[in-house]
Structure formats: structure tokens, C-alpha cells
Tab-separated table of C-alpha atoms in Angstrom:
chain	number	residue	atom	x	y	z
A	1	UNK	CA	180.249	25.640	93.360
A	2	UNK	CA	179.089	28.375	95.746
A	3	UNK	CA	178.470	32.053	94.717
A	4	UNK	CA	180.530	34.589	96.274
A	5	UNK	CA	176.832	36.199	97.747
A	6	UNK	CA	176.363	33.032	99.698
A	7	UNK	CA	177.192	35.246	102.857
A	8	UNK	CA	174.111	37.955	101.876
A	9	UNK	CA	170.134	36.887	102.084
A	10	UNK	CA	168.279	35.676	105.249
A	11	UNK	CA	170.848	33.933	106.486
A	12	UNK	CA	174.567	32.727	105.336
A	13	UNK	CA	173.317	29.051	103.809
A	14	UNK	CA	175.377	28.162	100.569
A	15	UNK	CA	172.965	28.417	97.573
A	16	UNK	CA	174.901	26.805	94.409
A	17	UNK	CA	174.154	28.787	91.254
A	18	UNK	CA	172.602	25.411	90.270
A	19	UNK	CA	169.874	26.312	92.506
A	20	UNK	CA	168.367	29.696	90.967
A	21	UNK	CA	168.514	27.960	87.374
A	22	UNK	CA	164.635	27.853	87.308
A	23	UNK	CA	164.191	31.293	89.177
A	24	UNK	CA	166.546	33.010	86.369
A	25	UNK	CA	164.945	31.062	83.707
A	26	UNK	CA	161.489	32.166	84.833
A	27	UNK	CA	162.347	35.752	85.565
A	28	UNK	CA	163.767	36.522	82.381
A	29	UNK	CA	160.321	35.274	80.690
A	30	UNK	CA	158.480	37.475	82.553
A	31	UNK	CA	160.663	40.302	82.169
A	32	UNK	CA	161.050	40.017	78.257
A	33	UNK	CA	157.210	39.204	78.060
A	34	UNK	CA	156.966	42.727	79.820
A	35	UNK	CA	158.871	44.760	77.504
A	36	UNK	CA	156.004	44.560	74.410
A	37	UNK	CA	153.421	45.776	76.681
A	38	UNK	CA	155.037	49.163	77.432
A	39	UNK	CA	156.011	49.555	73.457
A	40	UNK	CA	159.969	49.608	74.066
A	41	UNK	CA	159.225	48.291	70.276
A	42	UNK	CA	157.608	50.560	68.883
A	43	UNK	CA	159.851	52.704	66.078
A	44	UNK	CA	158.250	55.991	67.660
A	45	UNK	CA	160.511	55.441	70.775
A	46	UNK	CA	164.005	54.797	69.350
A	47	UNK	CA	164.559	58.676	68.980
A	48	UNK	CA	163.418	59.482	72.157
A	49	UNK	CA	165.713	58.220	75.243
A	50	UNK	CA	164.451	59.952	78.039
A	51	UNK	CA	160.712	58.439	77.227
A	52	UNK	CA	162.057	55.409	76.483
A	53	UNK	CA	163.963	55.501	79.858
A	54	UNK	CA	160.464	55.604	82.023
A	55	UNK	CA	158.700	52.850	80.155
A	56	UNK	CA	161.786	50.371	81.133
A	57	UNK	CA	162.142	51.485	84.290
A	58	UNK	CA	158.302	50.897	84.712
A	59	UNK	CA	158.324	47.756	83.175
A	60	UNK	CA	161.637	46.930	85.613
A	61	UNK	CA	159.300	48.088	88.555
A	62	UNK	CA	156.563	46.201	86.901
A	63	UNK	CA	158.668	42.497	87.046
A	64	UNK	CA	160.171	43.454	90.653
A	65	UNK	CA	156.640	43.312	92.361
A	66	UNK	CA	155.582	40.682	89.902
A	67	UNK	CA	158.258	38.142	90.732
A	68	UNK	CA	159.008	39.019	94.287
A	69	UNK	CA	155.010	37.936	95.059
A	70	UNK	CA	154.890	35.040	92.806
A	71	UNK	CA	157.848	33.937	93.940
A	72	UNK	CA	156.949	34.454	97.206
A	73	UNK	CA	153.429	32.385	96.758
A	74	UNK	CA	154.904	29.702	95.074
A	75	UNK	CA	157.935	28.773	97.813
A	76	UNK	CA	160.344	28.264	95.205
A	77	UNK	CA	163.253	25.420	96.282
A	78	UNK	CA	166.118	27.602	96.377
A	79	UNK	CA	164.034	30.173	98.595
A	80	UNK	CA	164.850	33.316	96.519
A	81	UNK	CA	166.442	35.897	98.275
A	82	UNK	CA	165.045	39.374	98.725
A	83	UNK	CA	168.711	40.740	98.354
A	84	UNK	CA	169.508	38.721	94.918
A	85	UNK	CA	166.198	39.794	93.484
A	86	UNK	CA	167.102	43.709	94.327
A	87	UNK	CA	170.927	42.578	92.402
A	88	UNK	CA	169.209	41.319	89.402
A	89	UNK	CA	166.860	44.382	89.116
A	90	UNK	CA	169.596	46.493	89.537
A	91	UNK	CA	171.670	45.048	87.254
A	92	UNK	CA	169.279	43.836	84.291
A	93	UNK	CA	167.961	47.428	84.346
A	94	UNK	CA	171.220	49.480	84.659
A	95	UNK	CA	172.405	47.164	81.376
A	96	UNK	CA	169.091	47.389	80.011
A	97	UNK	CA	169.223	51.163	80.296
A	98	UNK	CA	172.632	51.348	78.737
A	99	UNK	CA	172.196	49.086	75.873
A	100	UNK	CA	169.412	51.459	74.538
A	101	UNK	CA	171.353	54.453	74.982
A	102	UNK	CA	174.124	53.255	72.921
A	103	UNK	CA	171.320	52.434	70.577
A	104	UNK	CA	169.753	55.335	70.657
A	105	UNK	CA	173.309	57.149	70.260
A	106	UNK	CA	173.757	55.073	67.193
A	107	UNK	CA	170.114	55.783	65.399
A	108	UNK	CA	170.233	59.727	66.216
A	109	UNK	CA	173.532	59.797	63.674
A	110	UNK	CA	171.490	61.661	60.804
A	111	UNK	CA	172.246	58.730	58.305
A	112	UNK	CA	170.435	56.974	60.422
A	113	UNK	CA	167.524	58.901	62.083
A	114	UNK	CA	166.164	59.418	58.737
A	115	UNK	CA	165.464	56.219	57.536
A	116	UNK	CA	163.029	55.670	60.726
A	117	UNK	CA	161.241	58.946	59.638
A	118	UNK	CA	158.423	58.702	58.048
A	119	UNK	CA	156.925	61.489	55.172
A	120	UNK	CA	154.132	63.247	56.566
A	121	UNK	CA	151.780	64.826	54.054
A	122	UNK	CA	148.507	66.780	55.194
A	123	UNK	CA	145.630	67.176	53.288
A	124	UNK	CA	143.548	70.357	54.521
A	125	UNK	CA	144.278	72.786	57.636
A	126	UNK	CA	143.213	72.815	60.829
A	127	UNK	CA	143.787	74.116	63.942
A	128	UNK	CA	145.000	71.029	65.401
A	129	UNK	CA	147.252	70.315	62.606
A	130	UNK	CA	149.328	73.863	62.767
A	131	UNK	CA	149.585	72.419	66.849
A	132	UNK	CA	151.099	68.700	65.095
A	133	UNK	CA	153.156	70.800	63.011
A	134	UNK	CA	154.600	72.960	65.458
A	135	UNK	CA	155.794	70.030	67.660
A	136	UNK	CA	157.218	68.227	64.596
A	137	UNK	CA	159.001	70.797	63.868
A	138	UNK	CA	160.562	71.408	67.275
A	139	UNK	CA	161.751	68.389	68.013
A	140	UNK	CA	164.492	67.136	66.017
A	141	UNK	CA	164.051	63.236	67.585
A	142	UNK	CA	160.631	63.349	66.266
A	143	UNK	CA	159.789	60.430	64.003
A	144	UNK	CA	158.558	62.271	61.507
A	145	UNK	CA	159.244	64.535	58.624
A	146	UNK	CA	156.911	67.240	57.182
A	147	UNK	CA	156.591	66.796	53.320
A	148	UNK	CA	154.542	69.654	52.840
A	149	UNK	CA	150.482	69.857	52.521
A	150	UNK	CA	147.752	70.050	50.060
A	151	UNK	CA	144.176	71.664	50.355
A	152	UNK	CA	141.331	69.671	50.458
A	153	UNK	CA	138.852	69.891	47.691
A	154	UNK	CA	136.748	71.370	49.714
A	155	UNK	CA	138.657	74.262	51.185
A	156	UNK	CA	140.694	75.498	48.304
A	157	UNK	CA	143.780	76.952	49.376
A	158	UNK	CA	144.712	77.080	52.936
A	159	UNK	CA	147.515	80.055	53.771
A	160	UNK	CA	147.937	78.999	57.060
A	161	UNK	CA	149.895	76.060	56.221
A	162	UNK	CA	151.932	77.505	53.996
A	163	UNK	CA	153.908	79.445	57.181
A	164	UNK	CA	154.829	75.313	58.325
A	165	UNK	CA	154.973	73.675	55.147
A	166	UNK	CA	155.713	73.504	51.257
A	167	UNK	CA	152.808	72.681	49.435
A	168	UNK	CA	153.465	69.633	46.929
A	169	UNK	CA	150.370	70.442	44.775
A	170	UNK	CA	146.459	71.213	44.153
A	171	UNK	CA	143.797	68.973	45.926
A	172	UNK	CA	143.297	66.592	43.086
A	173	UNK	CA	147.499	66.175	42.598
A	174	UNK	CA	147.557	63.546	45.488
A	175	UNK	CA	147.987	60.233	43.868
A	176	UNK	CA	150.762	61.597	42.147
A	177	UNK	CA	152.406	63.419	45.337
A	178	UNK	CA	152.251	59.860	47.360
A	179	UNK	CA	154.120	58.183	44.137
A	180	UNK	CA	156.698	61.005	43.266
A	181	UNK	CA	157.829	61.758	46.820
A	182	UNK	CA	158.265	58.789	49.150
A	183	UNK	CA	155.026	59.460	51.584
A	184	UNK	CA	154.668	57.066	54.220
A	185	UNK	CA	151.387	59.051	56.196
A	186	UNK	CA	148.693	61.180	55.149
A	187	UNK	CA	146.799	62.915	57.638
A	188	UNK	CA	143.749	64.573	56.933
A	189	UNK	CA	143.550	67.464	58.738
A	190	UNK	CA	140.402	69.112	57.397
A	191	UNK	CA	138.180	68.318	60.271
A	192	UNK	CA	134.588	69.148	58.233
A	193	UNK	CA	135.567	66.726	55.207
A	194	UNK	CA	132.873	64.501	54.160
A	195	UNK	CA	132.350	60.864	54.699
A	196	UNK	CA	132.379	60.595	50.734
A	197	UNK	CA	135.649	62.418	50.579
A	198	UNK	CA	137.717	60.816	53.870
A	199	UNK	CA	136.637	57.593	52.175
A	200	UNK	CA	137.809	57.972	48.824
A	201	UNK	CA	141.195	58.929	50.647
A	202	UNK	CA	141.520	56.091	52.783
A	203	UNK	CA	141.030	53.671	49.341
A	204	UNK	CA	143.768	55.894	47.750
A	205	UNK	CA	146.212	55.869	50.730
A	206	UNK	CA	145.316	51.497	50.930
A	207	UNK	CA	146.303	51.450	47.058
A	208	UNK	CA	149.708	52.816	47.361
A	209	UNK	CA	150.502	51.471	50.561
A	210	UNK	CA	150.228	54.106	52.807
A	211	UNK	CA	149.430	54.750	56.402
A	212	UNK	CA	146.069	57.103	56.681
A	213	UNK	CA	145.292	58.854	59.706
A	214	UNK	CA	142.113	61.777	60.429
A	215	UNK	CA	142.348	64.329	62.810
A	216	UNK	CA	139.945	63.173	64.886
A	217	UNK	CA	136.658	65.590	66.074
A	218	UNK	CA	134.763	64.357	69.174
A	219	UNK	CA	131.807	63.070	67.071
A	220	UNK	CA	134.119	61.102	64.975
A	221	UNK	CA	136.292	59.562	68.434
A	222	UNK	CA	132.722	58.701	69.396
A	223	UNK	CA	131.248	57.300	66.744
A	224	UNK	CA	133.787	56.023	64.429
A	225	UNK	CA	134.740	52.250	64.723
A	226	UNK	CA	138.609	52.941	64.227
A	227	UNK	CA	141.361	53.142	66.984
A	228	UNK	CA	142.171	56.171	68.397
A	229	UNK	CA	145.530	57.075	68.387
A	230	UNK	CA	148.069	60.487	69.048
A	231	UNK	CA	150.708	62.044	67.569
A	232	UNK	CA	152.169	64.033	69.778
A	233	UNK	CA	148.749	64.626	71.881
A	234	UNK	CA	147.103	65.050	68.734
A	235	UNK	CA	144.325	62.313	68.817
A	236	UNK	CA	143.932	60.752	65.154
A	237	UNK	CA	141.603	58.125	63.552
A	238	UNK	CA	143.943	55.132	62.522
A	239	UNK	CA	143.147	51.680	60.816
A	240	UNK	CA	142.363	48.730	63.692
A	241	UNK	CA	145.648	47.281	65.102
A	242	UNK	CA	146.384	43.712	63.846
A	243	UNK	CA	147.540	40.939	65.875
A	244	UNK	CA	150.932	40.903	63.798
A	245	UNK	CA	151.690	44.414	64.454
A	246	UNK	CA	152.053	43.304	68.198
A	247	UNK	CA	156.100	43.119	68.816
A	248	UNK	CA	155.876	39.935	70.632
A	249	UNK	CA	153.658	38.376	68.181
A	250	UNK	CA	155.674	39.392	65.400
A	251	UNK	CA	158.957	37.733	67.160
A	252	UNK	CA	156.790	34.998	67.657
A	253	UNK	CA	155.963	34.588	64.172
A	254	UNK	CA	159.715	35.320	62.691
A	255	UNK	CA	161.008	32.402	65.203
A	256	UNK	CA	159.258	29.704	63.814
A	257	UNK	CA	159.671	30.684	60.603
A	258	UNK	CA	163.683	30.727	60.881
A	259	UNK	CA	163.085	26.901	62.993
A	260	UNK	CA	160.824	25.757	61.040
A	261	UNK	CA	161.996	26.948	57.436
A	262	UNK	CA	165.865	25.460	58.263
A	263	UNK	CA	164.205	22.223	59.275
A	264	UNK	CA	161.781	22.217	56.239
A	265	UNK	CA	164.919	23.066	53.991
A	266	UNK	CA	166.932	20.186	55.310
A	267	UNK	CA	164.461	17.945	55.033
A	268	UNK	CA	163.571	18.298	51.497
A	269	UNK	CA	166.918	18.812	50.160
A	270	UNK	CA	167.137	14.871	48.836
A	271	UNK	CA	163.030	15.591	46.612
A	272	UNK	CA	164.536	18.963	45.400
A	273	UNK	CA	167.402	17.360	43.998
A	274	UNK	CA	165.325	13.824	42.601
A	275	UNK	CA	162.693	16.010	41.006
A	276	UNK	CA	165.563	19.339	39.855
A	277	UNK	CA	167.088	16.016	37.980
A	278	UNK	CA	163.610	14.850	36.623
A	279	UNK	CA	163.178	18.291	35.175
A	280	UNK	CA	166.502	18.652	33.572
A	281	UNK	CA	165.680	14.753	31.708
A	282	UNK	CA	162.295	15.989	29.939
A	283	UNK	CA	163.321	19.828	29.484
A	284	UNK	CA	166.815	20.528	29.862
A	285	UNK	CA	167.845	23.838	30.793
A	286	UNK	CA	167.327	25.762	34.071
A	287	UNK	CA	165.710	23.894	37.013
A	288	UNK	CA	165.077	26.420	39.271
A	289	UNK	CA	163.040	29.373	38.019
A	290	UNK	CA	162.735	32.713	39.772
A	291	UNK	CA	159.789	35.272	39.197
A	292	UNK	CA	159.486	38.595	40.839
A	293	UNK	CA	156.672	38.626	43.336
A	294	UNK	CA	155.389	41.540	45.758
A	295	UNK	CA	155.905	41.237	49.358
A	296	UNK	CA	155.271	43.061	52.798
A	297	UNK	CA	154.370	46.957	52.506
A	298	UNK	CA	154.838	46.419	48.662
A	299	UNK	CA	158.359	45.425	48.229
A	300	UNK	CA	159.200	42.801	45.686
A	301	UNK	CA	161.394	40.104	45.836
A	302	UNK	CA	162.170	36.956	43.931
A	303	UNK	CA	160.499	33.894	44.698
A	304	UNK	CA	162.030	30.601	43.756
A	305	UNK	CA	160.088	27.458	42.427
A	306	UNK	CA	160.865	23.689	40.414
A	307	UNK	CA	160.524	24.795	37.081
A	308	UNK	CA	157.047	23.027	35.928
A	309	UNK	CA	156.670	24.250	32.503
A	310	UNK	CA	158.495	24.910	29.248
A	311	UNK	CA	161.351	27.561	29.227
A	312	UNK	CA	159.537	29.611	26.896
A	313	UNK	CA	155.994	29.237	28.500
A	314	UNK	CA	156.295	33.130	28.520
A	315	UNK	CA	157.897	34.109	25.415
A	316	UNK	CA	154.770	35.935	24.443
A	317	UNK	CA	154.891	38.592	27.428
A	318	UNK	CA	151.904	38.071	28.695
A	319	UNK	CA	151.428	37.705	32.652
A	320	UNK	CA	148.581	35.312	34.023
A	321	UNK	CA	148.249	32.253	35.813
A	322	UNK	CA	148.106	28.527	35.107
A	323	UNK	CA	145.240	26.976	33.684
A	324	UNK	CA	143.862	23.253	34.342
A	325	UNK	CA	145.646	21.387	31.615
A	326	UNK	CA	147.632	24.154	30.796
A	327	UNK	CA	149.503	22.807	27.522
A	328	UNK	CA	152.946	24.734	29.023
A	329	UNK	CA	153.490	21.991	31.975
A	330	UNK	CA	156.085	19.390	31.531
A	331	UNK	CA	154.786	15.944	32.318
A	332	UNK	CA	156.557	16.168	35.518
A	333	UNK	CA	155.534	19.761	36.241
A	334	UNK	CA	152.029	18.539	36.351
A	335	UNK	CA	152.556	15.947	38.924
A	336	UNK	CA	155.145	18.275	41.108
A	337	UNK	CA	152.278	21.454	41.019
A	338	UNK	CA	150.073	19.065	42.276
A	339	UNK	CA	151.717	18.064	45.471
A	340	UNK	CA	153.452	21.440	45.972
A	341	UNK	CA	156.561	19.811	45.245
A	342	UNK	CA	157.753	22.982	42.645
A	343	UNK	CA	157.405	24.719	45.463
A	344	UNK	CA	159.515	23.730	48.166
A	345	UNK	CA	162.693	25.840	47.401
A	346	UNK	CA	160.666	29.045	49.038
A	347	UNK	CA	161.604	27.505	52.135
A	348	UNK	CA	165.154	29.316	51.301
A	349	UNK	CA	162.433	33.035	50.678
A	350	UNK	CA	161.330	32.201	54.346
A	351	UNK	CA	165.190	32.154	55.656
A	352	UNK	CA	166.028	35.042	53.768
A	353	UNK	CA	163.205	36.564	55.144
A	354	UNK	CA	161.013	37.403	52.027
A	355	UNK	CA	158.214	35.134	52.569
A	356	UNK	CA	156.508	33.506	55.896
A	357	UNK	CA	155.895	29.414	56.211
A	358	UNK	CA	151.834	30.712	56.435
A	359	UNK	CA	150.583	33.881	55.045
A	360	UNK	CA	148.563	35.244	51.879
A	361	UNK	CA	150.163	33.576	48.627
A	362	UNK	CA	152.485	36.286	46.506
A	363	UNK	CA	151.496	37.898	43.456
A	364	UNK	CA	153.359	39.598	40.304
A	365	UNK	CA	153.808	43.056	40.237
A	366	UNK	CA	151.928	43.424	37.012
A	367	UNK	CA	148.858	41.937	38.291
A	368	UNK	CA	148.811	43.608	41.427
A	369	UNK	CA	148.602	47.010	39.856
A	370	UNK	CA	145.544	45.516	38.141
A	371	UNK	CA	144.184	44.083	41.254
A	372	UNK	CA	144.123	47.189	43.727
A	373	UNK	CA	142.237	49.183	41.407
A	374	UNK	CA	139.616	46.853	41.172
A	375	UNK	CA	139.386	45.193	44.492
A	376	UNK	CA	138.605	47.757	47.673
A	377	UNK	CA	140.955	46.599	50.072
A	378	UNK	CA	143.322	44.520	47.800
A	379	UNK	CA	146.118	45.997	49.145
A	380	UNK	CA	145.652	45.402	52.827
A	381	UNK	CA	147.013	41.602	52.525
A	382	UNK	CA	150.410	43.098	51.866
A	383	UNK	CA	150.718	44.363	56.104
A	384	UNK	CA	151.668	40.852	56.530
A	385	UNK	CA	154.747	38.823	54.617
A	386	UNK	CA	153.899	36.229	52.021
A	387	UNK	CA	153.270	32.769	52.949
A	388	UNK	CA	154.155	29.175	51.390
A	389	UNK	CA	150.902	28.297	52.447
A	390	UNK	CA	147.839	30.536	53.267
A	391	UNK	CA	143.661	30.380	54.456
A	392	UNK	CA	143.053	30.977	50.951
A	393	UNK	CA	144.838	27.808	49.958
A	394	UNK	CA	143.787	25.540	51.984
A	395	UNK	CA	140.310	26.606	51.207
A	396	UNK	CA	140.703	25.417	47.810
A	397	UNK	CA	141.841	29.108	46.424
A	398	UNK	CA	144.349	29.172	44.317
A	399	UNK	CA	145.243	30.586	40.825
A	400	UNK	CA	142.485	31.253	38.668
A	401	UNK	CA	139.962	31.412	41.034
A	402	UNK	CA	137.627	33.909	42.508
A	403	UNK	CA	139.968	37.186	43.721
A	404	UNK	CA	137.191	38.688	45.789
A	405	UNK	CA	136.977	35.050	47.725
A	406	UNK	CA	140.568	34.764	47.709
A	407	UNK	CA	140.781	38.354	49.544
A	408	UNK	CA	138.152	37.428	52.079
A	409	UNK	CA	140.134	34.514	53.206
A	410	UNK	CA	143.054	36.849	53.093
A	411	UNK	CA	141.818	39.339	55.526
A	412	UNK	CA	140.937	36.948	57.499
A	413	UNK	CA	143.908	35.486	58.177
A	414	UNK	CA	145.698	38.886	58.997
A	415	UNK	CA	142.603	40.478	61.676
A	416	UNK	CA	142.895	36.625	63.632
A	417	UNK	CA	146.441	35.552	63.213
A	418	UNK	CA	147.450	32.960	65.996
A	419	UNK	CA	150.167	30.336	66.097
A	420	UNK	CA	147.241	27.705	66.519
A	421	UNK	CA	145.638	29.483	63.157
A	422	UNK	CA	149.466	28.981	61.549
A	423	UNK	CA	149.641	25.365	62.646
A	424	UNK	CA	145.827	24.290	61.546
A	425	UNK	CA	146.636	25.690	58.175
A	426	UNK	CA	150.113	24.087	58.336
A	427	UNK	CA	148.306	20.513	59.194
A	428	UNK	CA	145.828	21.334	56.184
A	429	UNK	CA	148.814	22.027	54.013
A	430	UNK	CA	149.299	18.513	54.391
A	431	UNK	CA	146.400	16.992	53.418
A	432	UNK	CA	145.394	19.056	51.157
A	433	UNK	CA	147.103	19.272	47.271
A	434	UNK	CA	146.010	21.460	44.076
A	435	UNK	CA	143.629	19.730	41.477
A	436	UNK	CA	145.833	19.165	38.212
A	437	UNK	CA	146.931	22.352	36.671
């Protein structure tokens, strides 16, 4: 069939809609690939229309120019026409536009808006942080909320903050303030603290999950290793930016877990049920056992195995792992542990979206609170969701091994995720199976 613009372009040829499928396909590639790259993501924007507004029609402007030359250079066969390009700018952005209005409408409802806030604490006073403060407090779209301050231990009370803010306690009362009251960010805002006491902050903040940012001096920007970031012109220290924190990588990463996890599922519905019925022969009871794990930016979930041991392999309360020859297994649970078989129900975790198919391996709640205060850095795995399979794993790490190794491989799965990374530890998976324990 013929569009009804087959009178408009260069001249009045007939151009079937047929024609532009590879030009539309193309364009909205590039266009979507755009969107990441001028943060339209980022949670710091969905308050905040009129911003919002400029970075897509920048990115629109952006994808105009970019398509109009390359389609120019490559001499596409339908010939794109100048006037069609100019109708689907117009209309992608106008709907665009209009879809994150309503959007924004919808998230500046208070119920709303306030879940996306996050708990600001400040630890000190400074100049610049009265100036943060001020704007905060100005502008009700802003995505954050004051919680109130404490002084630093070096500074002892600080009166000027008390004209902005409540103060939540005395400079040693922290730990307990970012437990008791929901803190998401702690800035520091004394701007002569030591190295030994923005430090020991940072570890605390890591520990209990929270985001720690410094407002920043010159020497610091300078000679600090961290990213510089602002809030609201303010320029802070912030932890390095990780590949998964990237919008587009992140989609990326979500997609083929959904593919791959409902494939996966499928797949090894017919073993689940051989080796569920296996189970039930030499121990009857439950099957399926669940244990509560911790998950991305601490939340815990349950995560679903084969049951491989005895139903009362923890009747004594205690919390550990598996042992080699670990006089709990059932006969079968020893064979099914090591092939990963027990543990090919998390591919229903991955659809629920608890766990990854690649990603640092889970741990209990009880151990964690063990772990982060005696690993620096434990904590920082827990950025990232869960994985099936992980660089630790395949690297021969798993359950009682060495924690510090096991963190190292960790880490560096988060600072160089890839989809090639996901896929070589994927293939690994494969070849690779626990020693009996």
C-alpha cells in the first residue's frame, strides 16, 4: 500500500511503508541508544520537567543531525525524505515530551515523590553545605530530603546548622542515626576533616549500605582519585561509577536475564521434576527448600534450591556452610550439589527479579552482619543483584573458602561488567562443577 505522504518529499514517487522498514528500525536504535547518554534515567530528573524537557529535546536534536547525515552518506534504498525525517522528529519528540509529563504529573503526587527521595544526613558545617541546604529546601521537586545533621568530632557543635536542620545526635551517634532513621546519603560537609576520619566514614556508610559523598575542596577535586559529582552546583567526592549503574547497561543486563532465565526455566523443568522425585524417595518431605538470602542494596529475599540434605540439617540453629562430606547430604544431594543441579529452581529468583543469571553468589543475613565488619569493602558486592553463577565460582570459590579471595573476584566482576564477561563466565558455568560437598 502507499502512504497518504506519497505526494510530499523531493518529488511525488509512491514510497510503500514497506520501504522505510529498515530506516524506522535503525532510527529508533539510535534514538533510544541516545536517551542514556543525556541521563533521561537518572532518578534525579523525574521531579524536574522543565530540565528534563532540554535534555530530550537535545538528544531529539542530537538524532536529527545524526540520522539525516548518515542517512544521507549511506544512500539508503528508499531515499529518505528530508520532509518524513522532520515528521518523525516532530512527532517522536512531541509524544516523547508528553509521555514524561504525564509521568512526571504522576511521581510529583506526594505518595509518590517521596519514595524517590532520598535521606540526607550531614556530618559537620560548612559554608557550602548551608548553600546545599538552602536549595534543598527551596525546591520542593528536589530529590532529596534533609534528615537533620551531626557535628563532626572534630568541630563539636555547629549552630549554624541548626537554623536548616534538626540535629539527630552527637558526633559519635552516627551508626545508630543511619540504622534508626532510613538514611540513604551522608555528606560530609566539614571541609578540614582528616583523611583518618573521612575514611573511617566512608567504611561506616559501605557497612550499612549507604551512599557517601564529601564536600569537595580544590585540593581534594585535584588530588583525590574519586568522581566528581554536584548536587545542586555543589561539587562532591562520590564513589567511581560502575558499568552497571549505566541505564543502558543495566537494561541490557535485565533483558537477558528475563530471555535467558524463561528459556533456562523451560528447559530444565523435566531434571527439576526427575531429581524433586529422587529427593522425595530417600527423604520424604519437602523438595524444594527456601532460605533467606541478601540481595541488591541489602534487601533480602528467598532463594529457592533442590533440597540436598536432611530436613533437620539445621535443627541446632546454627548458620554456616557445607562442608566436604558433610554427613547432612542425602545420597542424592551429594551428586545434585555437585553439578549445580539443587540449584536450578533460582532460575524462577532471576524472573522474579531477585537474583541475576551472573553476579556475586547470595549470602544469609546472619553471616553477612559478620562479614562487613570484618572485611573492608564486604558490602560493596551488594550494588549489583545476586547471580546463579559468579567470577568467584568459576574460579573455584565457593562455600568454605577464602572470603577475602572470594571478595576480590567479587569486585571484580562489578568495576568490569560486560555481556562478553557474563557469557565467558556463563560458558565456564558449564564446564566447570563443585568438588563433592
Amino acid at each position: 500500500f502507499e502512504t497518504r505522504l506519497a505526494g510530499f518529499g523531493r518529488d511525488s514517487t509512491a514510497i510503500r511503508a514497506g520501504d522505510y522498514l529498515g530506516p524506522v528500525v535503525f532510527g529508533t536504535v539510535l534514538f533510544l541508544s541516545l536517551l542514556p547518554h543525556r541521563e533521561l534515567y537518572d532518578p534525579q530528573w523525574f521531579l524536574r520537567f522543565r530540565q528534563l524537557a532540554g535534555r530530550i529535546l537535545h538528544a531529539a536534536v542530537v538524532w536529527l543531525i545524526a540520522f539525516s547525515t548518515l542517512a544521507w552518506m549511506l544512500r539508503t534504498a528508499a531515499d529518505v525524505s528530508r520532509i518524513y525525517v522532520l515528521i518523525a522528529f516532530t512527532i517522536t519528540t512531541s509524544a516523547f515530551l508528553a509521555w514524561r509529563f504525564a509521568l512526571h504529573q504522576v511521581m510529583c503526587a506526594d505518595a509518590v515523590a517521596g519514595r524517590f527521595a532520598q535521606r540526607v544526613v550531614f556530618v559537620g558545617w560548612s559554608e557550602p553545605a548551608r548553600i546545599l541546604a538552602q536549595t534543598i529546601l527551596r525546591d520542593g521537586r528536589h530529590p532529596y530530603e534533609l534528615a537533620g545533621y551531626l557535628p563532626s568530632r572534630r568541630e563539636g557543635p555547629t549552630g549554624g546548622a541548626s537554623v536548616f536542620l534538626r540535629k539527630l545526635g552527637e558526633a559519635d551517634d552516627l551508626a545508630g542515626v543511619l540504622r534508626r532513621d532510613g538514611v540513604d546519603m551522608v555528606i560530609l560537609a566539614d571541609t578540614d576533616a582528616t583523611s583518618d576520619e573521612t575514611v573511617a566514614l566512608a567504611n561506616l556508610c559501605e557497612k550499612e549500605l549507604v551512599e557517601f559523598k564529601v564536600i569537595a575542596t580544590c585540593s581534594q577535586i585535584l588530588c583525590s582519585c574519586l568522581r566528581l559529582q554536584t548536587v545542586s552546583g555543589v561539587p562532591v567526592l562520590g564513589i567511581s561509577f560502575f558499568p552497571l549503574e549505566n541505564p543502558l547497561n543495566a537494561v541490557i543486563k535485565q533483558a537477558i536475564d528475563l530471555v535467558g532465565a524463561a528459556i533456562l526455566l523451560l528447559a530444565s523443568a523435566p531434571v527439576i521434576a526427575v531429581f524433586a522425585a529422587l529427593v522425595y524417595r530417600e527423604s520424604p518431605g519437602a523438595v524444594f527448600y527456601r532460605q533467606r538470602r541478601v540481595g541488591v542494596h541489602g534487601r533480602h529475599f528467598w532463594m529457592y534450591k533442590i533440597r540436598s540434605m536432611r530436613p533437620d540439617a539445621e535443627r541446632d540453629g546454627r548458620v554456616g556452610w557445607t562442608v566436604r562430606e558433610d554427613p547432612r547430604r542425602l545420597r542424592i544431594g551429594a551428586f545434585m550439589r555437585r553439578w549445580n543441579i539443587d540449584e536450578l529452581p533460582q532460575f524462577w529468583n532471576v524472573l522474579r527479579g531477585d537474583m541475576s543469571l551472573v553476579g556475586p553468589r547470595p549470602e544469609r543475613p546472619e553471616l553477612i552482619r559478620r562479614f562487613k565488619e570484618e572485611i573492608s569493602h564486604y558490602n560493596v558486592r551488594h550494588n549489583v543483584k545476586p547471580g546463579i553463577t559468579g567470577w568467584a565460582q568459576v574460579n573455584g570459590l565457593r562455600g568454605d573458602t577464602d572470603l577475602h579471595e572470594r571478595l576480590r573476584c567479587d569486585l571484580f566482576y562489578i568495576e568490569n561488567w560486560s555481556p562478553l564477561l557474563d557469557l565467558q563466565i556463563a560458558v565456564m558455568t558449564l564446564f566447570r562443577h563443585k568438588n563433592a560437598a
